[in-house]
PDB file of C-alpha atoms in Angstrom:
ATOM      1  CA  MET K   1       0.000   0.000   0.000  1.00 42.00           C
ATOM      2  CA  ALA K   2       1.391   3.387  -1.007  1.00 56.00           C
ATOM      3  CA  ASN K   3       2.163   5.905   1.700  1.00 81.00           C
ATOM      4  CA  LEU K   4      -0.618   8.436   2.148  1.00 88.00           C
ATOM      5  CA  PRO K   5       0.302  12.122   1.695  1.00 92.00           C
ATOM      6  CA  ASN K   6       1.117  13.773   5.015  1.00 96.00           C
ATOM      7  CA  ILE K   7      -0.308  17.267   5.528  1.00 97.00           C
ATOM      8  CA  LEU K   8       0.458  19.647   8.387  1.00 98.00           C
ATOM      9  CA  VAL K   9      -2.287  22.181   9.194  1.00 98.00           C
ATOM     10  CA  VAL K  10      -1.026  25.163  11.208  1.00 97.00           C
ATOM     11  CA  GLU K  11      -4.050  27.007  12.569  1.00 96.00           C
ATOM     12  CA  ASP K  12      -4.798  28.556  15.971  1.00 94.00           C
ATOM     13  CA  GLU K  13      -8.583  28.324  15.533  1.00 94.00           C
ATOM     14  CA  VAL K  14      -9.161  24.895  17.053  1.00 95.00           C
ATOM     15  CA  ARG K  15     -12.539  24.237  15.422  1.00 95.00           C
ATOM     16  CA  LEU K  16     -11.299  25.175  11.963  1.00 94.00           C
ATOM     17  CA  ALA K  17      -8.153  23.085  12.354  1.00 95.00           C
ATOM     18  CA  ARG K  18     -10.255  20.106  13.415  1.00 96.00           C
ATOM     19  CA  THR K  19     -12.686  20.618  10.520  1.00 96.00           C
ATOM     20  CA  ILE K  20      -9.857  20.656   7.977  1.00 96.00           C
ATOM     21  CA  GLU K  21      -8.236  17.652   9.648  1.00 96.00           C
ATOM     22  CA  LEU K  22     -11.437  15.610   9.390  1.00 96.00           C
ATOM     23  CA  TYR K  23     -12.265  16.759   5.853  1.00 96.00           C
ATOM     24  CA  LEU K  24      -8.860  16.005   4.364  1.00 96.00           C
ATOM     25  CA  GLY K  25      -8.497  12.869   6.462  1.00 96.00           C
ATOM     26  CA  GLN K  26     -11.657  11.481   4.888  1.00 95.00           C
ATOM     27  CA  ARG K  27     -10.112  12.087   1.474  1.00 94.00           C
ATOM     28  CA  GLY K  28      -7.041   9.981   1.925  1.00 94.00           C
ATOM     29  CA  TYR K  29      -4.564  12.257   3.678  1.00 96.00           C
ATOM     30  CA  VAL K  30      -2.733  11.850   6.961  1.00 96.00           C
ATOM     31  CA  VAL K  31      -3.309  15.171   8.723  1.00 97.00           C
ATOM     32  CA  ARG K  32      -1.488  16.588  11.740  1.00 97.00           C
ATOM     33  CA  THR K  33      -2.123  19.969  13.334  1.00 97.00           C
ATOM     34  CA  ALA K  34      -0.181  22.703  15.105  1.00 97.00           C
ATOM     35  CA  SER K  35      -1.528  25.867  16.721  1.00 96.00           C
ATOM     36  CA  HIS K  36       1.355  28.199  15.817  1.00 96.00           C
ATOM     37  CA  GLY K  37       4.605  28.339  13.888  1.00 96.00           C
ATOM     38  CA  MET K  38       6.888  27.181  16.676  1.00 97.00           C
ATOM     39  CA  GLU K  39       4.763  24.104  17.277  1.00 97.00           C
ATOM     40  CA  ALA K  40       4.761  23.502  13.526  1.00 97.00           C
ATOM     41  CA  LEU K  41       8.571  23.417  13.500  1.00 97.00           C
ATOM     42  CA  GLU K  42       8.437  20.762  16.215  1.00 97.00           C
ATOM     43  CA  ARG K  43       5.965  18.698  14.170  1.00 97.00           C
ATOM     44  CA  ILE K  44       8.156  19.030  11.078  1.00 97.00           C
ATOM     45  CA  ALA K  45      11.207  17.872  13.038  1.00 95.00           C
ATOM     46  CA  GLU K  46       9.247  14.775  14.088  1.00 95.00           C
ATOM     47  CA  ALA K  47       8.119  13.920  10.550  1.00 95.00           C
ATOM     48  CA  ARG K  48       8.535  15.886   7.332  1.00 94.00           C
ATOM     49  CA  PRO K  49       5.118  16.727   5.821  1.00 96.00           C
ATOM     50  CA  ASP K  50       4.361  16.526   2.111  1.00 94.00           C
ATOM     51  CA  LEU K  51       2.487  19.843   2.272  1.00 96.00           C
ATOM     52  CA  ILE K  52       1.776  22.596   4.802  1.00 97.00           C
ATOM     53  CA  VAL K  53      -1.446  24.603   5.127  1.00 97.00           C
ATOM     54  CA  ALA K  54      -0.921  27.569   7.456  1.00 96.00           C
ATOM     55  CA  ASP K  55      -2.725  30.597   8.807  1.00 93.00           C
ATOM     56  CA  ILE K  56      -0.850  33.911   8.953  1.00 91.00           C
ATOM     57  CA  MET K  57      -2.045  35.571  12.161  1.00 90.00           C
ATOM     58  CA  MET K  58      -1.065  33.213  14.999  1.00 93.00           C
ATOM     59  CA  PRO K  59       0.503  33.577  18.455  1.00 93.00           C
ATOM     60  CA  VAL K  60       4.152  32.772  19.268  1.00 95.00           C
ATOM     61  CA  MET K  61       5.232  32.576  15.597  1.00 95.00           C
ATOM     62  CA  ASP K  62       3.070  33.786  12.716  1.00 94.00           C
ATOM     63  CA  GLY K  63       2.750  32.214   9.291  1.00 93.00           C
ATOM     64  CA  TYR K  64       5.069  34.668   7.555  1.00 91.00           C
ATOM     65  CA  VAL K  65       7.949  33.859   9.904  1.00 93.00           C
ATOM     66  CA  LEU K  66       7.237  30.134   9.654  1.00 95.00           C
ATOM     67  CA  CYS K  67       7.267  30.232   5.859  1.00 91.00           C
ATOM     68  CA  ARG K  68      10.494  32.216   5.774  1.00 86.00           C
ATOM     69  CA  ARG K  69      12.164  29.847   8.249  1.00 90.00           C
ATOM     70  CA  LEU K  70      11.225  26.844   6.131  1.00 90.00           C
ATOM     71  CA  ARG K  71      12.295  28.412   2.843  1.00 81.00           C
ATOM     72  CA  THR K  72      15.749  29.330   4.162  1.00 80.00           C
ATOM     73  CA  ASP K  73      16.442  25.849   5.553  1.00 83.00           C
ATOM     74  CA  PRO K  74      17.801  23.359   2.966  1.00 73.00           C
ATOM     75  CA  ARG K  75      16.006  20.530   4.785  1.00 84.00           C
ATOM     76  CA  THR K  76      12.559  22.098   4.350  1.00 87.00           C
ATOM     77  CA  CYS K  77      12.840  24.561   1.455  1.00 79.00           C
ATOM     78  CA  THR K  78      11.015  22.294  -1.017  1.00 79.00           C
ATOM     79  CA  ILE K  79       7.905  21.557   1.094  1.00 89.00           C
ATOM     80  CA  PRO K  80       4.800  22.964  -0.670  1.00 89.00           C
ATOM     81  CA  PHE K  81       3.292  25.750   1.452  1.00 93.00           C
ATOM     82  CA  LEU K  82      -0.264  27.083   1.198  1.00 94.00           C
ATOM     83  CA  PHE K  83      -1.488  30.089   3.165  1.00 93.00           C
ATOM     84  CA  LEU K  84      -5.085  29.820   4.399  1.00 88.00           C
ATOM     85  CA  THR K  85      -5.889  33.124   6.049  1.00 81.00           C
ATOM     86  CA  ALA K  86      -8.452  35.827   6.733  1.00 78.00           C
ATOM     87  CA  LYS K  87      -5.968  38.385   5.378  1.00 69.00           C
ATOM     88  CA  ASP K  88      -7.268  38.650   1.814  1.00 66.00           C
ATOM     89  CA  ASP K  89      -5.846  42.019   0.788  1.00 69.00           C
ATOM     90  CA  ASP K  90      -3.777  41.865  -2.419  1.00 71.00           C
ATOM     91  CA  ARG K  91      -0.763  43.246  -0.559  1.00 75.00           C
ATOM     92  CA  ASP K  92      -0.983  40.415   1.971  1.00 75.00           C
ATOM     93  CA  ARG K  93      -1.291  37.850  -0.820  1.00 74.00           C
ATOM     94  CA  ILE K  94       1.740  39.271  -2.632  1.00 73.00           C
ATOM     95  CA  ARG K  95       3.741  39.367   0.586  1.00 77.00           C
ATOM     96  CA  GLY K  96       2.837  35.752   1.301  1.00 77.00           C
ATOM     97  CA  LEU K  97       3.951  34.618  -2.142  1.00 74.00           C
ATOM     98  CA  ARG K  98       7.163  36.604  -1.861  1.00 71.00           C
ATOM     99  CA  MET K  99       7.881  35.008   1.491  1.00 75.00           C
ATOM    100  CA  GLY K 100       7.873  31.715  -0.384  1.00 75.00           C
ATOM    101  CA  ALA K 101       4.304  30.390  -0.261  1.00 84.00           C
ATOM    102  CA  ASP K 102       3.221  28.275  -3.226  1.00 82.00           C
ATOM    103  CA  ASP K 103      -0.450  29.235  -3.022  1.00 86.00           C
ATOM    104  CA  TYR K 104      -2.827  31.467  -1.061  1.00 87.00           C
ATOM    105  CA  LEU K 105      -6.474  30.954  -0.135  1.00 90.00           C
ATOM    106  CA  ALA K 106      -8.580  33.475   1.792  1.00 86.00           C
ATOM    107  CA  LYS K 107     -10.896  32.479   4.648  1.00 85.00           C
ATOM    108  CA  PRO K 108     -13.696  31.674   4.794  1.00 82.00           C
ATOM    109  CA  CYS K 109     -13.095  29.200   2.009  1.00 85.00           C
ATOM    110  CA  ASP K 110     -14.924  26.265   0.532  1.00 90.00           C
ATOM    111  CA  LEU K 111     -13.332  23.042   1.774  1.00 94.00           C
ATOM    112  CA  GLY K 112     -13.710  21.574  -1.687  1.00 95.00           C
ATOM    113  CA  ASP K 113     -11.632  24.448  -3.048  1.00 94.00           C
ATOM    114  CA  LEU K 114      -8.978  23.811  -0.405  1.00 95.00           C
ATOM    115  CA  HIS K 115      -8.924  20.128  -1.328  1.00 96.00           C
ATOM    116  CA  ALA K 116      -8.523  21.019  -5.009  1.00 94.00           C
ATOM    117  CA  ARG K 117      -5.601  23.353  -4.222  1.00 93.00           C
ATOM    118  CA  VAL K 118      -3.924  20.663  -2.124  1.00 95.00           C
ATOM    119  CA  GLU K 119      -4.353  18.065  -4.867  1.00 93.00           C
ATOM    120  CA  ALA K 120      -3.050  20.444  -7.527  1.00 88.00           C
ATOM    121  CA  LEU K 121       0.038  21.398  -5.520  1.00 87.00           C
ATOM    122  CA  LEU K 122       0.931  17.798  -4.746  1.00 89.00           C
ATOM    123  CA  ALA K 123       0.415  16.789  -8.387  1.00 85.00           C
ATOM    124  CA  ARG K 124       2.645  19.595  -9.634  1.00 76.00           C
ATOM    125  CA  VAL K 125       5.376  18.669  -7.168  1.00 77.00           C
ATOM    126  CA  GLU K 126       5.253  15.081  -8.433  1.00 78.00           C
ATOM    127  CA  ALA K 127       5.541  16.364 -11.998  1.00 70.00           C
ATOM    128  CA  VAL K 128       8.626  18.386 -11.068  1.00 66.00           C
ATOM    129  CA  LYS K 129      10.151  15.353  -9.341  1.00 69.00           C
ATOM    130  CA  ASN K 130       9.731  13.452 -12.607  1.00 67.00           C
ATOM    131  CA  ILE K 131      11.779  15.967 -14.590  1.00 60.00           C
ATOM    132  CA  ARG K 132      14.856  14.038 -15.656  1.00 58.00           C
ATOM    133  CA  PRO K 133      18.002  15.832 -14.451  1.00 53.00           C
ATOM    134  CA  ASP K 134      19.746  14.942 -17.712  1.00 54.00           C
ATOM    135  CA  SER K 135      17.083  16.939 -19.589  1.00 54.00           C
ATOM    136  CA  ILE K 136      18.229  20.087 -17.784  1.00 55.00           C
ATOM    137  CA  SER K 137      21.205  20.848 -19.960  1.00 60.00           C
ATOM    138  CA  ILE K 138      21.879  24.460 -18.988  1.00 79.00           C
ATOM    139  CA  THR K 139      23.103  24.808 -15.419  1.00 83.00           C
ATOM    140  CA  GLY K 140      25.694  26.858 -13.625  1.00 86.00           C
ATOM    141  CA  LYS K 141      26.499  29.701 -11.275  1.00 89.00           C
ATOM    142  CA  LEU K 142      25.688  33.357 -11.817  1.00 89.00           C
ATOM    143  CA  ALA K 143      29.143  34.286 -10.545  1.00 88.00           C
ATOM    144  CA  ASP K 144      30.546  32.627 -13.684  1.00 87.00           C
ATOM    145  CA  THR K 145      27.852  33.620 -16.192  1.00 82.00           C
ATOM    146  CA  ASP K 146      26.171  37.015 -16.354  1.00 81.00           C
ATOM    147  CA  LEU K 147      22.393  36.614 -16.287  1.00 86.00           C
ATOM    148  CA  LEU K 148      21.877  39.005 -19.210  1.00 81.00           C
ATOM    149  CA  ASP K 149      24.352  37.013 -21.313  1.00 80.00           C
ATOM    150  CA  LEU K 150      22.498  33.837 -20.408  1.00 86.00           C
ATOM    151  CA  LEU K 151      19.145  35.330 -21.432  1.00 87.00           C
ATOM    152  CA  GLN K 152      20.631  36.547 -24.709  1.00 81.00           C
ATOM    153  CA  MET K 153      21.882  33.035 -25.433  1.00 83.00           C
ATOM    154  CA  LEU K 154      18.418  31.589 -24.752  1.00 85.00           C
ATOM    155  CA  GLU K 155      16.899  34.236 -27.020  1.00 83.00           C
ATOM    156  CA  LEU K 156      19.389  33.458 -29.779  1.00 80.00           C
ATOM    157  CA  HIS K 157      18.420  29.783 -29.688  1.00 82.00           C
ATOM    158  CA  GLU K 158      14.700  30.616 -29.338  1.00 85.00           C
ATOM    159  CA  ARG K 159      14.332  28.435 -26.256  1.00 85.00           C
ATOM    160  CA  THR K 160      11.019  27.898 -24.448  1.00 87.00           C
ATOM    161  CA  GLY K 161      11.015  27.030 -20.768  1.00 86.00           C
ATOM    162  CA  ALA K 162      11.805  28.250 -17.275  1.00 87.00           C
ATOM    163  CA  LEU K 163      15.106  29.674 -16.090  1.00 90.00           C
ATOM    164  CA  VAL K 164      15.178  28.802 -12.385  1.00 88.00           C
ATOM    165  CA  LEU K 165      17.368  30.914 -10.095  1.00 89.00           C
ATOM    166  CA  LYS K 166      18.328  30.264  -6.468  1.00 85.00           C
ATOM    167  CA  ARG K 167      20.420  32.426  -4.160  1.00 85.00           C
ATOM    168  CA  ASP K 168      20.764  31.507  -0.481  1.00 78.00           C
ATOM    169  CA  GLY K 169      17.149  31.205   0.706  1.00 70.00           C
ATOM    170  CA  ASP K 170      15.703  33.145  -2.232  1.00 78.00           C
ATOM    171  CA  SER K 171      14.452  31.765  -5.522  1.00 81.00           C
ATOM    172  CA  GLY K 172      12.826  33.008  -8.685  1.00 85.00           C
ATOM    173  CA  THR K 173      11.915  31.936 -12.195  1.00 87.00           C
ATOM    174  CA  ILE K 174      12.064  33.692 -15.560  1.00 89.00           C
ATOM    175  CA  TYR K 175       9.787  32.214 -18.237  1.00 88.00           C
ATOM    176  CA  LEU K 176      10.634  32.304 -21.929  1.00 87.00           C
ATOM    177  CA  GLN K 177       8.747  31.387 -25.070  1.00 87.00           C
ATOM    178  CA  GLY K 178      10.660  31.232 -28.312  1.00 88.00           C
ATOM    179  CA  GLY K 179      13.507  33.021 -26.571  1.00 86.00           C
ATOM    180  CA  LYS K 180      11.347  35.956 -25.458  1.00 86.00           C
ATOM    181  CA  ILE K 181      10.723  36.694 -21.788  1.00 86.00           C
ATOM    182  CA  ILE K 182       6.998  36.316 -21.082  1.00 85.00           C
ATOM    183  CA  GLY K 183       6.955  36.513 -17.299  1.00 82.00           C
ATOM    184  CA  ALA K 184       8.774  36.116 -14.018  1.00 84.00           C
ATOM    185  CA  ASP K 185       8.056  34.921 -10.494  1.00 80.00           C
ATOM    186  CA  LEU K 186       9.818  36.098  -7.380  1.00 76.00           C
ATOM    187  CA  GLY K 187       9.928  33.670  -4.496  1.00 64.00           C
ATOM    188  CA  THR K 188      11.265  34.649  -1.103  1.00 49.00           C
ATOM    189  CA  ALA K 189      13.212  37.638  -2.398  1.00 46.00           C
ATOM    190  CA  GLU K 190      11.787  41.011  -1.417  1.00 45.00           C
ATOM    191  CA  GLY K 191      12.190  44.022  -3.637  1.00 44.00           C
ATOM    192  CA  ARG K 192      11.120  45.507  -6.914  1.00 47.00           C
ATOM    193  CA  GLU K 193       9.063  44.095  -9.761  1.00 71.00           C
ATOM    194  CA  PRO K 194      10.080  40.410 -10.112  1.00 77.00           C
ATOM    195  CA  LEU K 195      11.992  40.576 -13.397  1.00 80.00           C
ATOM    196  CA  ALA K 196      13.886  43.756 -12.511  1.00 77.00           C
ATOM    197  CA  SER K 197      14.850  42.330  -9.140  1.00 80.00           C
ATOM    198  CA  LEU K 198      16.033  39.009 -10.583  1.00 84.00           C
ATOM    199  CA  LEU K 199      18.104  40.721 -13.277  1.00 81.00           C
ATOM    200  CA  ALA K 200      20.117  42.379 -10.511  1.00 80.00           C
ATOM    201  CA  TRP K 201      21.296  39.027  -9.127  1.00 85.00           C
ATOM    202  CA  LYS K 202      25.048  38.505  -9.482  1.00 86.00           C
ATOM    203  CA  SER K 203      25.405  35.294  -7.484  1.00 89.00           C
ATOM    204  CA  GLY K 204      23.550  32.028  -6.996  1.00 89.00           C
ATOM    205  CA  ASP K 205      22.718  28.929  -9.043  1.00 89.00           C
ATOM    206  CA  TYR K 206      20.661  28.620 -12.196  1.00 90.00           C
ATOM    207  CA  CYS K 207      19.208  25.922 -14.415  1.00 87.00           C
ATOM    208  CA  PHE K 208      16.981  25.968 -17.477  1.00 88.00           C
ATOM    209  CA  VAL K 209      13.973  23.619 -17.569  1.00 83.00           C
ATOM    210  CA  PRO K 210      12.675  23.183 -21.146  1.00 83.00           C
ATOM    211  CA  ASP K 211       9.017  23.503 -22.107  1.00 78.00           C
ATOM    212  CA  VAL K 212       7.709  25.003 -18.862  1.00 68.00           C
ATOM    213  CA  VAL K 213       5.552  28.118 -19.245  1.00 59.00           C
ATOM    214  CA  PRO K 214       3.232  29.756 -16.661  1.00 56.00           C
ATOM    215  CA  GLU K 215       0.015  28.556 -18.299  1.00 51.00           C
ATOM    216  CA  GLY K 216       1.279  24.993 -18.403  1.00 48.00           C
ATOM    217  CA  GLY K 217       2.812  24.761 -14.947  1.00 53.00           C
ATOM    218  CA  ARG K 218       4.153  27.688 -12.967  1.00 59.00           C
ATOM    219  CA  LEU K 219       7.192  26.784 -10.878  1.00 60.00           C
ATOM    220  CA  THR K 220       6.467  27.972  -7.348  1.00 66.00           C
ATOM    221  CA  THR K 221       9.170  28.629  -4.757  1.00 64.00           C
ATOM    222  CA  GLY K 222       9.180  25.114  -3.361  1.00 68.00           C
ATOM    223  CA  MET K 223       9.278  23.618  -6.841  1.00 65.00           C
ATOM    224  CA  ALA K 224      12.114  25.910  -7.912  1.00 64.00           C
ATOM    225  CA  ASN K 225      14.107  24.773  -4.882  1.00 66.00           C
ATOM    226  CA  LEU K 226      13.332  21.163  -5.780  1.00 67.00           C
ATOM    227  CA  VAL K 227      14.561  21.575  -9.368  1.00 63.00           C
ATOM    228  CA  ILE K 228      17.824  23.197  -8.273  1.00 64.00           C
ATOM    229  CA  GLY K 229      18.318  20.451  -5.694  1.00 66.00           C
ATOM    230  CA  GLN K 230      17.832  17.734  -8.318  1.00 59.00           C
ATOM    231  CA  VAL K 231      20.413  19.342 -10.574  1.00 55.00           C
ATOM    232  CA  GLN K 232      22.944  19.749  -7.771  1.00 60.00           C
ATOM    233  CA  ASN K 233      22.517  16.116  -6.714  1.00 60.00           C
ATOM    234  CA  LYS K 234      22.708  14.508 -10.145  1.00 55.00           C
TER     235      LYS K 234
END
């Protein structure tokens, strides 16, 4: 029997945490709960979850700090992270994604919608895991290759895919189609508009994943970390 996906729900509202635990548990997941970020770190140390669903406003350690802690730790930086929170302002959503969250859902939410988001995130992570490292032919360090030169080379060869960048605990992705930049995502890095901020990077690792475009499968922060890790370990 295959191992069931393990989900950690970090929520200080006891009734809501219990409701999510029961709902997802009935749909084939092993669900554990924590009431704040510090307790979540203890749960993660006990057993690494396959996905984390976390509130933002919590005592002791809030969701932002928890997400940042996980994204800057090599042992946990690839765990999919979904914010489930009453903070539904666009600025809060953007901040959450920049802190490294893979998705964001405002409360109150439909539990079916939450289930769909969880399924989608886990499926996309599996798809990234199945990317063959030997298919990622362009890899290196930004200290050795200027990012603008790299983008010009990809444009010259009319490449389509995702250029994944990782620097310390930060990560980002630049998407190209036919060699032209069509979008960018900024993970944990704070700063300006995503593309402008990424173009300023002078250090870190990079790899190019062919045939990945936002419409077909956006690489979130956790997935970007996973891709870089696969390349470094091959």
